[in-house]
Amino acid sequence: MEQAPTDHSADTSQDRSYDPAAEVVQLCQDLIGIDTSNYGTDDGPGERKAAEHVAALLDEVGIEAEIIEDRPGRANVVARWGGGDGRAPLLLHGHLDVVPAEASDWQVDPFSGEIKDGQVWGRGAVDMKDFDAMLLSVVRARAAADAAPDREVVLCFTADEEAGGGHGAKLLVEDHADWLADCTEAVGEVGGFSATVRGRRVYLIEAAEKGMAWMRLTARGRAGHGSMINDDNAVTRLAGAVARIGAHQWPVRLTPTMEVLLATVGELAGTEATPDNAEALVEEFGDAARMLGAVIRNTANPTMLRAGYKTNVIPTDAQATVDGRFLPGYEDEFFATLRELAGDGIELDFESHQQPWETPYDGDLVDAMTRSLLAEDPDALVAPYTMSGGTDAKHFRRLGMRSYGFTPLRLPADLDFTALFHGVDERVPVDALEFGARVFDRFLDQV
């Protein structure tokens, strides 16, 4: 749906005495250059070096930061800045870890931060050292210019987001809540980036996330010789369950967040959004439909199989893992369907079970995000969306915060942006980083 004309009369960012984007590219390059690969164990390099770098950058402009870790190397950075108007603080959070990268697959060294074709390349360029760099660039510029926001903010750079947040956001929420407990709202990844629909840029603000169920399916049977008849074969039973789950066509389910997004696209397409045409409207997003198509339905993807130890031995048990993601409000339907598809004789255990969340797309924070984007890109549209994956917001919301994903990036229409998350040749346009820093600076003027 079209936004009403925006009044920027209270927007003082045009009169700034500093450049919020002055350092953003270099900061992004430097952060990418610090390998913080998270292998899901403590075997990687950890986040300590990056955390010390961030803490030093904040200290340099007079912002005192604390490094918190539950074991050597798995480090988080927290700091408080600004304030004075009496409102509850706003949490601004980004994670420092990245998924691993196989250098031989890349065009450039994934930890070089190289600028090529007008883009910064490297692991973390979009997930999410770009936002860390934007936040640091804006904060450092404002702090040096004595332009702290009226509302206090808590700056938080976490460890371990890529493996569930146990050493990061979860640790902070459970053991260091004194840093966060008075925050009522939070802003982090993944949102604020543009997609092009029928020639119009639409900026997608994350207002919801699917829940996560990483499940282990186990079938048990009678062991025996592979040459003999066996009507109690664990592998056969498991294979049937996996095939049914993998082939299931989950029905379209529209949450309030996606209803707003599809209504926006429907106006551009000249039609009313309904469950019947939801898939067609999602396809209007081009490459981004890969992600958005997963948030109009529950999903369950088998990912690993394990059984047996010799060709002529029928094993006692067989196991599979399934990555299940369920929409806010549809958890009961998801698990009832999954158990029916698995069938009799299949045990189901959780490796991880995290709840979905959805924040109403309204209020002052949403207005501030919208105004700051439209001030830099007046002809664009802004709408909410649901994230198919998970972020640290799942943990921070346990403290009662309203959460949004807002990493503003104005992207070229031909960039397959969603494929870059955890992908080979991850990169972000230089001008998108600079745009994001300017937008986020405006945002801090209005929160």
GROMACS .gro file of C-alpha atoms in nm:
model
  447
    1MET     CA    1   0.000   0.000   0.000
    2GLU     CA    2   0.128   0.344  -0.084
    3GLN     CA    3   0.278   0.552   0.194
    4ALA     CA    4   0.130   0.893   0.260
    5PRO     CA    5   0.358   1.189   0.189
    6THR     CA    6   0.616   1.212   0.464
    7ASP     CA    7   0.679   1.529   0.662
    8HIS     CA    8   1.054   1.574   0.707
    9SER     CA    9   1.026   1.913   0.872
   10ALA     CA   10   1.163   1.775   1.200
   11ASP     CA   11   1.451   1.600   1.024
   12THR     CA   12   1.768   1.779   1.131
   13SER     CA   13   2.009   1.532   0.972
   14GLN     CA   14   2.054   1.763   0.672
   15ASP     CA   15   2.232   2.004   0.908
   16ARG     CA   16   2.477   1.747   1.043
   17SER     CA   17   2.836   1.859   1.103
   18TYR     CA   18   2.973   1.510   1.044
   19ASP     CA   19   2.962   1.240   0.777
   20PRO     CA   20   2.798   0.922   0.913
   21ALA     CA   21   2.927   0.720   0.618
   22ALA     CA   22   3.287   0.840   0.635
   23GLU     CA   23   3.427   0.518   0.779
   24VAL     CA   24   3.167   0.259   0.690
   25VAL     CA   25   3.351   0.096   0.399
   26GLN     CA   26   3.685   0.074   0.578
   27LEU     CA   27   3.520  -0.054   0.895
   28CYS     CA   28   3.343  -0.325   0.696
   29GLN     CA   29   3.668  -0.426   0.529
   30ASP     CA   30   3.851  -0.438   0.861
   31LEU     CA   31   3.582  -0.652   1.026
   32ILE     CA   32   3.574  -0.895   0.734
   33GLY     CA   33   3.953  -0.920   0.766
   34ILE     CA   34   3.916  -1.063   1.117
   35ASP     CA   35   3.828  -1.431   1.075
   36THR     CA   36   3.543  -1.511   1.316
   37SER     CA   37   3.430  -1.836   1.153
   38ASN     CA   38   3.183  -2.028   1.367
   39TYR     CA   39   3.194  -2.404   1.312
   40GLY     CA   40   2.931  -2.476   1.575
   41THR     CA   41   3.204  -2.579   1.817
   42ASP     CA   42   3.477  -2.397   2.007
   43ASP     CA   43   3.738  -2.506   1.752
   44GLY     CA   44   3.722  -2.189   1.544
   45PRO     CA   45   3.906  -1.860   1.597
   46GLY     CA   46   3.627  -1.719   1.813
   47GLU     CA   47   3.515  -1.359   1.829
   48ARG     CA   48   3.764  -1.218   2.081
   49LYS     CA   49   3.986  -1.039   1.831
   50ALA     CA   50   3.687  -0.874   1.663
   51ALA     CA   51   3.536  -0.786   2.001
   52GLU     CA   52   3.858  -0.616   2.112
   53HIS     CA   53   3.865  -0.425   1.783
   54VAL     CA   54   3.507  -0.303   1.830
   55ALA     CA   55   3.565  -0.212   2.195
   56ALA     CA   56   3.873  -0.009   2.096
   57LEU     CA   57   3.676   0.175   1.825
   58LEU     CA   58   3.412   0.272   2.082
   59ASP     CA   59   3.668   0.366   2.347
   60GLU     CA   60   3.842   0.591   2.096
   61VAL     CA   61   3.533   0.816   2.083
   62GLY     CA   62   3.467   0.807   2.457
   63ILE     CA   63   3.216   0.521   2.474
   64GLU     CA   64   3.312   0.273   2.746
   65ALA     CA   65   3.253  -0.086   2.637
   66GLU     CA   66   3.265  -0.412   2.826
   67ILE     CA   67   3.368  -0.749   2.681
   68ILE     CA   68   3.171  -1.045   2.814
   69GLU     CA   69   3.258  -1.408   2.747
   70ASP     CA   70   3.162  -1.740   2.905
   71ARG     CA   71   3.475  -1.914   2.779
   72PRO     CA   72   3.801  -1.789   2.630
   73GLY     CA   73   3.758  -1.647   2.281
   74ARG     CA   74   3.376  -1.640   2.265
   75ALA     CA   75   3.341  -1.268   2.323
   76ASN     CA   76   3.054  -1.017   2.321
   77VAL     CA   77   3.075  -0.637   2.341
   78VAL     CA   78   2.818  -0.423   2.523
   79ALA     CA   79   2.806  -0.047   2.582
   80ARG     CA   80   2.558   0.227   2.667
   81TRP     CA   81   2.550   0.559   2.488
   82GLY     CA   82   2.335   0.873   2.470
   83GLY     CA   83   2.014   0.928   2.655
   84GLY     CA   84   1.879   1.184   2.893
   85ASP     CA   85   1.516   1.209   2.786
   86GLY     CA   86   1.395   0.946   3.033
   87ARG     CA   87   1.272   0.692   2.780
   88ALA     CA   88   1.358   0.323   2.806
   89PRO     CA   89   1.674   0.236   2.610
   90LEU     CA   90   1.675   0.099   2.256
   91LEU     CA   91   1.888  -0.211   2.191
   92LEU     CA   92   2.094  -0.203   1.870
   93HIS     CA   93   2.253  -0.543   1.808
   94GLY     CA   94   2.471  -0.717   1.554
   95HIS     CA   95   2.673  -1.039   1.566
   96LEU     CA   96   3.046  -1.072   1.508
   97ASP     CA   97   3.067  -1.437   1.404
   98VAL     CA   98   3.029  -1.565   1.048
   99VAL     CA   99   2.974  -1.904   0.889
  100PRO     CA  100   3.287  -2.073   0.750
  101ALA     CA  101   3.404  -2.015   0.394
  102GLU     CA  102   3.600  -2.246   0.164
  103ALA     CA  103   3.855  -2.017   0.000
  104SER     CA  104   3.894  -2.235  -0.311
  105ASP     CA  105   3.529  -2.172  -0.402
  106TRP     CA  106   3.564  -1.793  -0.400
  107GLN     CA  107   3.683  -1.543  -0.660
  108VAL     CA  108   3.870  -1.356  -0.385
  109ASP     CA  109   4.008  -1.439  -0.041
  110PRO     CA  110   3.690  -1.456   0.171
  111PHE     CA  111   3.866  -1.276   0.456
  112SER     CA  112   4.026  -1.002   0.249
  113GLY     CA  113   3.749  -0.742   0.245
  114GLU     CA  114   3.861  -0.668  -0.109
  115ILE     CA  115   3.679  -0.401  -0.310
  116LYS     CA  116   3.598  -0.534  -0.655
  117ASP     CA  117   3.341  -0.408  -0.907
  118GLY     CA  118   3.224  -0.143  -0.662
  119GLN     CA  119   3.148  -0.398  -0.391
  120VAL     CA  120   3.310  -0.512  -0.067
  121TRP     CA  121   3.371  -0.887  -0.089
  122GLY     CA  122   3.416  -1.132   0.194
  123ARG     CA  123   3.251  -1.357   0.446
  124GLY     CA  124   3.020  -1.144   0.658
  125ALA     CA  125   2.971  -0.871   0.397
  126VAL     CA  126   2.594  -0.918   0.426
  127ASP     CA  127   2.571  -1.142   0.735
  128MET     CA  128   2.634  -0.922   0.915
  129LYS     CA  129   2.952  -0.721   0.935
  130ASP     CA  130   2.789  -0.470   0.702
  131PHE     CA  131   2.549  -0.366   0.977
  132ASP     CA  132   2.823  -0.377   1.242
  133ALA     CA  133   3.019  -0.135   1.023
  134MET     CA  134   2.718   0.093   0.964
  135LEU     CA  135   2.643   0.108   1.334
  136LEU     CA  136   3.004   0.178   1.428
  137SER     CA  137   3.048   0.440   1.155
  138VAL     CA  138   2.737   0.630   1.264
  139VAL     CA  139   2.807   0.601   1.636
  140ARG     CA  140   3.170   0.706   1.602
  141ALA     CA  141   3.085   1.005   1.382
  142ARG     CA  142   2.811   1.123   1.614
  143ALA     CA  143   3.014   1.066   1.930
  144ALA     CA  144   3.308   1.262   1.788
  145ALA     CA  145   3.070   1.545   1.698
  146ASP     CA  146   2.901   1.536   2.040
  147ALA     CA  147   2.574   1.437   1.872
  148ALA     CA  148   2.456   1.149   2.089
  149PRO     CA  149   2.086   1.061   2.048
  150ASP     CA  150   1.835   1.184   2.304
  151ARG     CA  151   1.723   0.828   2.370
  152GLU     CA  152   1.976   0.602   2.538
  153VAL     CA  153   2.088   0.308   2.326
  154VAL     CA  154   2.252  -0.017   2.426
  155LEU     CA  155   2.510  -0.126   2.170
  156CYS     CA  156   2.555  -0.500   2.156
  157PHE     CA  157   2.788  -0.702   1.933
  158THR     CA  158   2.739  -1.071   1.998
  159ALA     CA  159   2.918  -1.401   1.958
  160ASP     CA  160   2.781  -1.730   1.831
  161GLU     CA  161   2.466  -1.615   1.647
  162GLU     CA  162   2.543  -1.855   1.362
  163ALA     CA  163   2.524  -2.153   1.599
  164GLY     CA  164   2.221  -2.054   1.804
  165GLY     CA  165   2.360  -1.783   2.031
  166GLY     CA  166   2.457  -1.996   2.330
  167HIS     CA  167   2.779  -1.800   2.383
  168GLY     CA  168   2.617  -1.476   2.271
  169ALA     CA  169   2.263  -1.342   2.296
  170LYS     CA  170   2.139  -1.637   2.502
  171LEU     CA  171   2.425  -1.589   2.747
  172LEU     CA  172   2.355  -1.217   2.777
  173VAL     CA  173   1.982  -1.269   2.831
  174GLU     CA  174   2.027  -1.541   3.092
  175ASP     CA  175   2.340  -1.429   3.279
  176HIS     CA  176   2.386  -1.057   3.206
  177ALA     CA  177   2.034  -0.926   3.177
  178ASP     CA  178   2.131  -0.617   3.377
  179TRP     CA  179   2.266  -0.477   3.050
  180LEU     CA  180   1.942  -0.536   2.865
  181ALA     CA  181   1.646  -0.568   3.100
  182ASP     CA  182   1.535  -0.204   3.075
  183CYS     CA  183   1.533  -0.208   2.691
  184THR     CA  184   1.184  -0.213   2.545
  185GLU     CA  185   1.270  -0.226   2.173
  186ALA     CA  186   1.545  -0.384   1.966
  187VAL     CA  187   1.681  -0.340   1.614
  188GLY     CA  188   1.921  -0.578   1.439
  189GLU     CA  189   1.930  -0.798   1.129
  190VAL     CA  190   1.779  -0.892   0.872
  191GLY     CA  191   1.575  -0.618   0.705
  192GLY     CA  192   1.580  -0.275   0.551
  193PHE     CA  193   1.724  -0.402   0.223
  194SER     CA  194   1.553  -0.326  -0.105
  195ALA     CA  195   1.395  -0.556  -0.360
  196THR     CA  196   1.266  -0.431  -0.695
  197VAL     CA  197   0.906  -0.509  -0.790
  198ARG     CA  198   0.769  -0.378  -1.119
  199GLY     CA  199   1.032  -0.107  -1.129
  200ARG     CA  200   0.972   0.013  -0.770
  201ARG     CA  201   1.210  -0.042  -0.482
  202VAL     CA  202   1.040  -0.202  -0.184
  203TYR     CA  203   1.235  -0.195   0.142
  204LEU     CA  204   1.162  -0.499   0.358
  205ILE     CA  205   1.159  -0.450   0.735
  206GLU     CA  206   1.180  -0.772   0.933
  207ALA     CA  207   0.886  -0.787   1.173
  208ALA     CA  208   0.862  -1.162   1.229
  209GLU     CA  209   1.062  -1.484   1.222
  210LYS     CA  210   0.963  -1.843   1.173
  211GLY     CA  211   1.018  -2.081   1.460
  212MET     CA  212   1.286  -2.345   1.432
  213ALA     CA  213   1.267  -2.717   1.496
  214TRP     CA  214   1.587  -2.907   1.421
  215MET     CA  215   1.472  -3.262   1.467
  216ARG     CA  216   1.627  -3.607   1.482
  217LEU     CA  217   1.409  -3.890   1.352
  218THR     CA  218   1.496  -4.241   1.468
  219ALA     CA  219   1.355  -4.569   1.342
  220ARG     CA  220   1.430  -4.895   1.521
  221GLY     CA  221   1.394  -5.244   1.387
  222ARG     CA  222   1.530  -5.598   1.393
  223ALA     CA  223   1.892  -5.649   1.298
  224GLY     CA  224   1.971  -5.927   1.059
  225HIS     CA  225   2.154  -6.061   0.758
  226GLY     CA  226   2.110  -5.858   0.440
  227SER     CA  227   2.037  -6.171   0.237
  228MET     CA  228   1.726  -6.267   0.436
  229ILE     CA  229   1.367  -6.143   0.448
  230ASN     CA  230   1.319  -5.876   0.713
  231ASP     CA  231   0.983  -5.707   0.762
  232ASP     CA  232   1.111  -5.490   1.048
  233ASN     CA  233   1.382  -5.293   0.866
  234ALA     CA  234   1.471  -4.963   1.036
  235VAL     CA  235   1.622  -4.818   0.718
  236THR     CA  236   1.307  -4.888   0.517
  237ARG     CA  237   1.084  -4.738   0.784
  238LEU     CA  238   1.301  -4.425   0.813
  239ALA     CA  239   1.331  -4.384   0.436
  240GLY     CA  240   0.953  -4.384   0.404
  241ALA     CA  241   0.919  -4.116   0.670
  242VAL     CA  242   1.187  -3.898   0.513
  243ALA     CA  243   1.034  -3.932   0.168
  244ARG     CA  244   0.688  -3.835   0.291
  245ILE     CA  245   0.818  -3.533   0.484
  246GLY     CA  246   1.037  -3.417   0.198
  247ALA     CA  247   0.759  -3.445  -0.061
  248HIS     CA  248   0.483  -3.283   0.145
  249GLN     CA  249   0.330  -2.968  -0.003
  250TRP     CA  250   0.260  -2.740   0.292
  251PRO     CA  251  -0.044  -2.514   0.247
  252VAL     CA  252  -0.021  -2.136   0.219
  253ARG     CA  253  -0.074  -1.958   0.549
  254LEU     CA  254  -0.065  -1.577   0.564
  255THR     CA  255   0.045  -1.416   0.888
  256PRO     CA  256  -0.039  -1.048   0.960
  257THR     CA  257   0.312  -0.940   0.855
  258MET     CA  258   0.293  -1.113   0.518
  259GLU     CA  259  -0.061  -0.989   0.459
  260VAL     CA  260   0.074  -0.633   0.473
  261LEU     CA  261   0.365  -0.711   0.240
  262LEU     CA  262   0.153  -0.892  -0.016
  263ALA     CA  263  -0.109  -0.616  -0.006
  264THR     CA  264   0.169  -0.371  -0.096
  265VAL     CA  265   0.278  -0.588  -0.389
  266GLY     CA  266  -0.083  -0.647  -0.487
  267GLU     CA  267  -0.134  -0.274  -0.533
  268LEU     CA  268   0.166  -0.261  -0.765
  269ALA     CA  269   0.032  -0.561  -0.957
  270GLY     CA  270  -0.324  -0.426  -0.969
  271THR     CA  271  -0.480  -0.709  -0.773
  272GLU     CA  272  -0.602  -0.791  -0.423
  273ALA     CA  273  -0.375  -1.021  -0.226
  274THR     CA  274  -0.533  -1.351  -0.121
  275PRO     CA  275  -0.401  -1.693  -0.018
  276ASP     CA  276  -0.486  -1.814  -0.367
  277ASN     CA  277  -0.255  -1.568  -0.543
  278ALA     CA  278   0.006  -1.536  -0.268
  279GLU     CA  279   0.260  -1.750  -0.453
  280ALA     CA  280   0.219  -1.544  -0.770
  281LEU     CA  281   0.269  -1.221  -0.574
  282VAL     CA  282   0.581  -1.361  -0.408
  283GLU     CA  283   0.720  -1.439  -0.755
  284GLU     CA  284   0.706  -1.063  -0.825
  285PHE     CA  285   1.015  -1.036  -0.605
  286GLY     CA  286   1.230  -1.229  -0.852
  287ASP     CA  287   1.532  -1.388  -0.687
  288ALA     CA  288   1.411  -1.284  -0.341
  289ALA     CA  289   1.116  -1.523  -0.386
  290ARG     CA  290   1.358  -1.797  -0.279
  291MET     CA  291   1.333  -1.665   0.076
  292LEU     CA  292   0.986  -1.507   0.071
  293GLY     CA  293   0.827  -1.821  -0.069
  294ALA     CA  294   0.931  -1.997   0.250
  295VAL     CA  295   0.743  -1.757   0.477
  296ILE     CA  296   0.394  -1.811   0.340
  297ARG     CA  297   0.398  -2.173   0.459
  298ASN     CA  298   0.563  -2.403   0.708
  299THR     CA  299   0.862  -2.599   0.576
  300ALA     CA  300   1.043  -2.921   0.669
  301ASN     CA  301   1.356  -3.025   0.481
  302PRO     CA  302   1.539  -3.354   0.547
  303THR     CA  303   1.910  -3.276   0.567
  304MET     CA  304   2.109  -3.578   0.688
  305LEU     CA  305   2.082  -3.959   0.696
  306ARG     CA  306   2.276  -4.211   0.902
  307ALA     CA  307   2.234  -4.589   0.925
  308GLY     CA  308   2.426  -4.914   0.921
  309TYR     CA  309   2.790  -5.013   0.909
  310LYS     CA  310   2.811  -5.291   0.647
  311THR     CA  311   2.630  -5.369   0.322
  312ASN     CA  312   2.512  -5.715   0.428
  313VAL     CA  313   2.400  -5.617   0.779
  314ILE     CA  314   2.050  -5.477   0.842
  315PRO     CA  315   2.105  -5.230   1.128
  316THR     CA  316   1.905  -5.202   1.448
  317ASP     CA  317   1.837  -4.832   1.399
  318ALA     CA  318   1.851  -4.552   1.143
  319GLN     CA  319   1.847  -4.176   1.190
  320ALA     CA  320   1.769  -3.866   0.988
  321THR     CA  321   1.772  -3.496   1.066
  322VAL     CA  322   1.504  -3.253   0.951
  323ASP     CA  323   1.521  -2.874   0.950
  324GLY     CA  324   1.167  -2.761   1.030
  325ARG     CA  325   1.053  -2.398   1.026
  326PHE     CA  326   0.705  -2.295   1.134
  327LEU     CA  327   0.513  -1.970   1.107
  328PRO     CA  328   0.394  -1.765   1.404
  329GLY     CA  329   0.057  -1.906   1.508
  330TYR     CA  330   0.096  -2.234   1.321
  331GLU     CA  331   0.318  -2.443   1.549
  332ASP     CA  332   0.042  -2.687   1.648
  333GLU     CA  333  -0.053  -2.747   1.286
  334PHE     CA  334   0.312  -2.798   1.192
  335PHE     CA  335   0.386  -3.063   1.452
  336ALA     CA  336   0.057  -3.246   1.406
  337THR     CA  337   0.126  -3.272   1.032
  338LEU     CA  338   0.487  -3.373   1.085
  339ARG     CA  339   0.398  -3.658   1.321
  340GLU     CA  340   0.136  -3.783   1.078
  341LEU     CA  341   0.388  -3.777   0.792
  342ALA     CA  342   0.653  -3.955   1.000
  343GLY     CA  343   0.413  -4.238   1.076
  344ASP     CA  344   0.427  -4.515   1.333
  345GLY     CA  345   0.754  -4.635   1.472
  346ILE     CA  346   0.943  -4.308   1.431
  347GLU     CA  347   1.087  -4.136   1.737
  348LEU     CA  348   1.122  -3.758   1.719
  349ASP     CA  349   1.371  -3.562   1.929
  350PHE     CA  350   1.477  -3.199   1.915
  351GLU     CA  351   1.830  -3.081   1.854
  352SER     CA  352   1.698  -2.725   1.880
  353HIS     CA  353   1.346  -2.591   1.928
  354GLN     CA  354   1.297  -2.213   1.915
  355GLN     CA  355   0.972  -2.025   1.905
  356PRO     CA  356   0.863  -1.792   1.624
  357TRP     CA  357   0.792  -1.428   1.689
  358GLU     CA  358   0.595  -1.148   1.530
  359THR     CA  359   0.595  -0.780   1.625
  360PRO     CA  360   0.304  -0.559   1.518
  361TYR     CA  361   0.412  -0.335   1.234
  362ASP     CA  362   0.320  -0.005   1.397
  363GLY     CA  363   0.441   0.254   1.643
  364ASP     CA  364   0.714   0.517   1.664
  365LEU     CA  365   0.999   0.283   1.573
  366VAL     CA  366   0.830   0.174   1.251
  367ASP     CA  367   0.757   0.538   1.167
  368ALA     CA  368   1.124   0.626   1.227
  369MET     CA  369   1.247   0.347   1.001
  370THR     CA  370   1.004   0.446   0.727
  371ARG     CA  371   1.085   0.816   0.744
  372SER     CA  372   1.460   0.758   0.742
  373LEU     CA  373   1.439   0.534   0.434
  374LEU     CA  374   1.207   0.764   0.241
  375ALA     CA  375   1.421   1.066   0.320
  376GLU     CA  376   1.703   0.900   0.122
  377ASP     CA  377   1.484   0.724  -0.137
  378PRO     CA  378   1.156   0.919  -0.167
  379ASP     CA  379   0.995   0.710  -0.444
  380ALA     CA  380   1.035   0.378  -0.261
  381LEU     CA  381   0.786   0.170  -0.066
  382VAL     CA  382   0.843   0.027   0.280
  383ALA     CA  383   0.672  -0.286   0.412
  384PRO     CA  384   0.726  -0.563   0.668
  385TYR     CA  385   0.822  -0.922   0.597
  386THR     CA  386   0.880  -1.248   0.783
  387MET     CA  387   1.231  -1.392   0.800
  388SER     CA  388   1.269  -1.759   0.706
  389GLY     CA  389   1.576  -1.811   0.925
  390GLY     CA  390   1.654  -1.707   1.280
  391THR     CA  391   1.845  -1.424   1.447
  392ASP     CA  392   1.948  -1.312   1.795
  393ALA     CA  393   1.608  -1.142   1.822
  394LYS     CA  394   1.465  -1.477   1.937
  395HIS     CA  395   1.669  -1.446   2.256
  396PHE     CA  396   1.628  -1.073   2.316
  397ARG     CA  397   1.251  -1.100   2.281
  398ARG     CA  398   1.248  -1.321   2.590
  399LEU     CA  399   1.301  -0.996   2.783
  400GLY     CA  400   0.983  -0.851   2.635
  401MET     CA  401   1.133  -0.633   2.362
  402ARG     CA  402   0.954  -0.537   2.041
  403SER     CA  403   1.200  -0.641   1.772
  404TYR     CA  404   1.268  -0.546   1.411
  405GLY     CA  405   1.533  -0.620   1.151
  406PHE     CA  406   1.667  -0.300   0.995
  407THR     CA  407   1.995  -0.306   0.803
  408PRO     CA  408   1.916  -0.047   0.535
  409LEU     CA  409   2.068  -0.122   0.193
  410ARG     CA  410   1.965   0.025  -0.143
  411LEU     CA  411   2.049  -0.257  -0.381
  412PRO     CA  412   2.067  -0.284  -0.760
  413ALA     CA  413   1.773  -0.469  -0.911
  414ASP     CA  414   1.994  -0.733  -1.071
  415LEU     CA  415   2.178  -0.834  -0.750
  416ASP     CA  416   2.061  -1.174  -0.619
  417PHE     CA  417   2.099  -1.052  -0.263
  418THR     CA  418   1.931  -1.335  -0.071
  419ALA     CA  419   2.165  -1.588  -0.236
  420LEU     CA  420   2.462  -1.413  -0.074
  421PHE     CA  421   2.362  -1.507   0.281
  422HIS     CA  422   2.604  -1.791   0.369
  423GLY     CA  423   2.684  -1.811  -0.003
  424VAL     CA  424   3.001  -1.811  -0.209
  425ASP     CA  425   3.134  -1.467  -0.314
  426GLU     CA  426   2.934  -1.284  -0.047
  427ARG     CA  427   2.954  -0.911  -0.115
  428VAL     CA  428   2.780  -0.580  -0.059
  429PRO     CA  429   2.785  -0.268  -0.283
  430VAL     CA  430   2.995   0.019  -0.152
  431ASP     CA  431   2.719   0.270  -0.223
  432ALA     CA  432   2.470   0.049  -0.037
  433LEU     CA  433   2.689   0.061   0.273
  434GLU     CA  434   2.712   0.440   0.250
  435PHE     CA  435   2.336   0.465   0.194
  436GLY     CA  436   2.276   0.246   0.500
  437ALA     CA  437   2.493   0.462   0.722
  438ARG     CA  438   2.308   0.777   0.614
  439VAL     CA  439   1.970   0.613   0.672
  440PHE     CA  440   2.069   0.481   1.012
  441ASP     CA  441   2.197   0.822   1.114
  442ARG     CA  442   1.857   0.970   1.029
  443PHE     CA  443   1.692   0.685   1.220
  444LEU     CA  444   1.885   0.774   1.538
  445ASP     CA  445   1.760   1.133   1.508
  446GLN     CA  446   1.402   1.007   1.530
  447VAL     CA  447   1.395   0.714   1.771
   0.00000   0.00000   0.00000
